[in-house]
């Protein structure tokens, strides 16, 4: 076989494997959500179902991912919440967003860590204190434009 055919097959196999992993992550994340927001969807921040007056987000994906990993680690280890813990320091970087704040979904990504899956969303806030700012959150902090939560 010619080297270009071998290379093309290797790329195809790698791409197929990556797509399969993404599909598996989508199925696992889908277990927590009734449906998945998509780029372009109109949403609003809504954490009232959890009894909160506000939802939360992060200015960038790195901080959100760090928060999710530390939260999972803390839950698995049973570590008590301590104001000096890494989780507390990352939590302080979160943005508090009023319930009902409208936004538009820009990107949706699957997050996987230690057998835990989630959907992370980049959304542009359309009103309120953070108007016209892009933030990162989870689908659990959002509802669709009609107020229906994504979380089951």
mmCIF file of C-alpha atoms in Angstrom:
data_model
loop_
_atom_site.group_PDB
_atom_site.id
_atom_site.type_symbol
_atom_site.label_atom_id
_atom_site.label_comp_id
_atom_site.label_asym_id
_atom_site.label_seq_id
_atom_site.Cartn_x
_atom_site.Cartn_y
_atom_site.Cartn_z
ATOM 1 C CA UNK A 1 0.000 0.000 0.000
ATOM 2 C CA UNK A 2 1.101 3.528 -0.695
ATOM 3 C CA UNK A 3 2.167 5.606 2.338
ATOM 4 C CA UNK A 4 -0.571 8.185 1.658
ATOM 5 C CA UNK A 5 -3.276 5.484 1.780
ATOM 6 C CA UNK A 6 -1.870 4.108 5.049
ATOM 7 C CA UNK A 7 -1.771 7.617 6.525
ATOM 8 C CA UNK A 8 -5.320 8.340 5.344
ATOM 9 C CA UNK A 9 -6.563 5.109 6.941
ATOM 10 C CA UNK A 10 -4.793 5.952 10.197
ATOM 11 C CA UNK A 11 -6.432 9.382 10.251
ATOM 12 C CA UNK A 12 -9.826 7.828 9.498
ATOM 13 C CA UNK A 13 -9.426 5.273 12.307
ATOM 14 C CA UNK A 14 -8.335 7.962 14.768
ATOM 15 C CA UNK A 15 -11.271 10.200 13.806
ATOM 16 C CA UNK A 16 -13.711 7.292 14.100
ATOM 17 C CA UNK A 17 -12.386 6.419 17.560
ATOM 18 C CA UNK A 18 -12.676 10.043 18.680
ATOM 19 C CA UNK A 19 -16.268 10.257 17.411
ATOM 20 C CA UNK A 20 -17.152 7.036 19.222
ATOM 21 C CA UNK A 21 -15.730 8.397 22.491
ATOM 22 C CA UNK A 22 -17.705 11.619 22.036
ATOM 23 C CA UNK A 23 -20.878 9.614 21.392
ATOM 24 C CA UNK A 24 -20.316 7.539 24.550
ATOM 25 C CA UNK A 25 -19.801 10.729 26.562
ATOM 26 C CA UNK A 26 -22.992 12.169 25.080
ATOM 27 C CA UNK A 27 -24.974 9.100 26.132
ATOM 28 C CA UNK A 28 -23.545 9.201 29.662
ATOM 29 C CA UNK A 29 -24.180 12.937 30.040
ATOM 30 C CA UNK A 30 -27.640 12.499 28.585
ATOM 31 C CA UNK A 31 -28.562 10.362 31.614
ATOM 32 C CA UNK A 32 -28.608 13.532 33.752
ATOM 33 C CA UNK A 33 -30.402 15.758 31.276
ATOM 34 C CA UNK A 34 -33.875 15.606 29.746
ATOM 35 C CA UNK A 35 -32.446 17.160 26.586
ATOM 36 C CA UNK A 36 -29.326 18.965 25.425
ATOM 37 C CA UNK A 37 -29.039 22.673 24.619
ATOM 38 C CA UNK A 38 -27.524 23.468 21.233
ATOM 39 C CA UNK A 39 -25.551 26.389 19.834
ATOM 40 C CA UNK A 40 -27.950 29.203 18.979
ATOM 41 C CA UNK A 41 -30.586 28.208 21.552
ATOM 42 C CA UNK A 42 -32.144 30.935 23.683
ATOM 43 C CA UNK A 43 -31.803 30.052 27.360
ATOM 44 C CA UNK A 44 -31.955 31.647 30.748
ATOM 45 C CA UNK A 45 -30.003 31.067 33.911
ATOM 46 C CA UNK A 46 -32.222 29.239 36.376
ATOM 47 C CA UNK A 47 -31.195 27.558 39.612
ATOM 48 C CA UNK A 48 -34.505 27.969 41.474
ATOM 49 C CA UNK A 49 -35.154 24.206 41.357
ATOM 50 C CA UNK A 50 -32.158 23.789 43.664
ATOM 51 C CA UNK A 51 -33.661 26.421 45.973
ATOM 52 C CA UNK A 52 -31.157 29.073 44.938
ATOM 53 C CA UNK A 53 -31.892 32.690 43.977
ATOM 54 C CA UNK A 54 -28.945 32.736 41.606
ATOM 55 C CA UNK A 55 -27.144 30.551 39.124
ATOM 56 C CA UNK A 56 -23.366 30.458 38.646
ATOM 57 C CA UNK A 57 -20.876 30.546 35.809
ATOM 58 C CA UNK A 58 -17.169 31.105 35.211
ATOM 59 C CA UNK A 59 -15.380 33.579 32.980
ATOM 60 C CA UNK A 60 -13.521 30.783 31.185
ATOM 61 C CA UNK A 61 -13.724 27.066 30.592
ATOM 62 C CA UNK A 62 -10.552 26.304 32.545
ATOM 63 C CA UNK A 63 -12.036 27.599 35.813
ATOM 64 C CA UNK A 64 -15.297 25.727 35.232
ATOM 65 C CA UNK A 65 -13.434 22.477 34.510
ATOM 66 C CA UNK A 66 -11.259 22.980 37.597
ATOM 67 C CA UNK A 67 -14.353 23.553 39.731
ATOM 68 C CA UNK A 68 -16.017 20.403 38.360
ATOM 69 C CA UNK A 69 -12.923 18.242 38.932
ATOM 70 C CA UNK A 70 -12.406 19.542 42.483
ATOM 71 C CA UNK A 71 -16.113 19.069 43.295
ATOM 72 C CA UNK A 72 -15.994 15.462 42.098
ATOM 73 C CA UNK A 73 -12.787 14.799 44.035
ATOM 74 C CA UNK A 74 -14.292 16.308 47.205
ATOM 75 C CA UNK A 75 -17.492 14.282 46.844
ATOM 76 C CA UNK A 76 -15.573 11.044 46.292
ATOM 77 C CA UNK A 77 -13.221 11.621 49.221
ATOM 78 C CA UNK A 78 -15.887 12.931 51.596
ATOM 79 C CA UNK A 79 -13.639 15.891 52.397
ATOM 80 C CA UNK A 80 -15.400 18.617 54.395
ATOM 81 C CA UNK A 81 -15.750 22.018 52.788
ATOM 82 C CA UNK A 82 -13.063 24.312 54.160
ATOM 83 C CA UNK A 83 -12.643 27.997 53.275
ATOM 84 C CA UNK A 84 -8.943 27.432 52.634
ATOM 85 C CA UNK A 85 -9.436 24.410 50.358
ATOM 86 C CA UNK A 86 -8.661 24.551 46.642
ATOM 87 C CA UNK A 87 -12.390 24.071 45.951
ATOM 88 C CA UNK A 88 -13.247 27.132 48.047
ATOM 89 C CA UNK A 89 -10.652 29.231 46.234
ATOM 90 C CA UNK A 90 -11.994 28.182 42.827
ATOM 91 C CA UNK A 91 -15.586 28.755 43.942
ATOM 92 C CA UNK A 92 -14.669 32.364 44.766
ATOM 93 C CA UNK A 93 -13.850 32.899 41.080
ATOM 94 C CA UNK A 94 -17.413 32.018 40.074
ATOM 95 C CA UNK A 95 -19.824 34.640 38.781
ATOM 96 C CA UNK A 96 -23.217 34.896 40.462
ATOM 97 C CA UNK A 97 -25.927 35.376 37.856
ATOM 98 C CA UNK A 98 -29.527 36.228 38.703
ATOM 99 C CA UNK A 99 -32.152 33.606 37.902
ATOM 100 C CA UNK A 100 -34.027 34.621 34.775
ATOM 101 C CA UNK A 101 -31.025 36.261 33.084
ATOM 102 C CA UNK A 102 -31.360 35.599 29.348
ATOM 103 C CA UNK A 103 -28.500 34.152 27.314
ATOM 104 C CA UNK A 104 -27.715 32.551 23.972
ATOM 105 C CA UNK A 105 -25.844 29.241 23.758
ATOM 106 C CA UNK A 106 -22.586 29.577 21.815
ATOM 107 C CA UNK A 107 -20.954 26.171 22.386
ATOM 108 C CA UNK A 108 -21.753 22.859 24.048
ATOM 109 C CA UNK A 109 -19.008 20.453 25.145
ATOM 110 C CA UNK A 110 -18.974 17.165 27.000
ATOM 111 C CA UNK A 111 -16.989 17.008 30.223
ATOM 112 C CA UNK A 112 -15.726 13.701 31.602
ATOM 113 C CA UNK A 113 -13.750 13.127 34.788
ATOM 114 C CA UNK A 114 -13.498 10.026 36.983
ATOM 115 C CA UNK A 115 -16.547 8.323 35.515
ATOM 116 C CA UNK A 116 -18.626 11.516 35.851
ATOM 117 C CA UNK A 117 -20.056 13.280 32.817
ATOM 118 C CA UNK A 118 -21.574 16.698 32.349
ATOM 119 C CA UNK A 119 -22.407 19.236 29.676
ATOM 120 C CA UNK A 120 -20.482 22.490 29.772
ATOM 121 C CA UNK A 121 -21.928 25.455 27.955
ATOM 122 C CA UNK A 122 -20.463 28.716 26.719
ATOM 123 C CA UNK A 123 -23.244 31.277 26.629
ATOM 124 C CA UNK A 124 -23.428 34.972 25.801
ATOM 125 C CA UNK A 125 -25.426 36.827 28.431
ATOM 126 C CA UNK A 126 -28.055 39.086 26.888
ATOM 127 C CA UNK A 127 -29.082 41.217 29.859
ATOM 128 C CA UNK A 128 -28.245 42.077 33.436
ATOM 129 C CA UNK A 129 -24.948 42.837 35.102
ATOM 130 C CA UNK A 130 -22.868 40.697 32.713
ATOM 131 C CA UNK A 131 -24.604 41.735 29.483
ATOM 132 C CA UNK A 132 -22.703 40.852 26.271
ATOM 133 C CA UNK A 133 -20.219 38.727 28.189
ATOM 134 C CA UNK A 134 -19.486 35.099 27.323
ATOM 135 C CA UNK A 135 -19.409 32.778 30.332
ATOM 136 C CA UNK A 136 -19.068 29.038 30.983
ATOM 137 C CA UNK A 137 -21.573 27.034 33.016
ATOM 138 C CA UNK A 138 -23.236 23.630 33.082
ATOM 139 C CA UNK A 139 -26.571 22.746 31.533
ATOM 140 C CA UNK A 140 -27.867 22.211 35.094
ATOM 141 C CA UNK A 141 -27.742 25.992 35.635
ATOM 142 C CA UNK A 142 -29.876 26.700 32.572
ATOM 143 C CA UNK A 143 -33.467 26.450 31.403
ATOM 144 C CA UNK A 144 -34.789 26.857 27.891
ATOM 145 C CA UNK A 145 -36.545 30.088 26.850
ATOM 146 C CA UNK A 146 -39.849 28.687 28.178
ATOM 147 C CA UNK A 147 -38.351 27.970 31.603
ATOM 148 C CA UNK A 148 -37.998 24.190 31.221
ATOM 149 C CA UNK A 149 -34.866 22.926 32.968
ATOM 150 C CA UNK A 150 -32.419 20.747 31.057
ATOM 151 C CA UNK A 151 -31.612 18.717 34.179
ATOM 152 C CA UNK A 152 -33.927 15.746 34.788
#
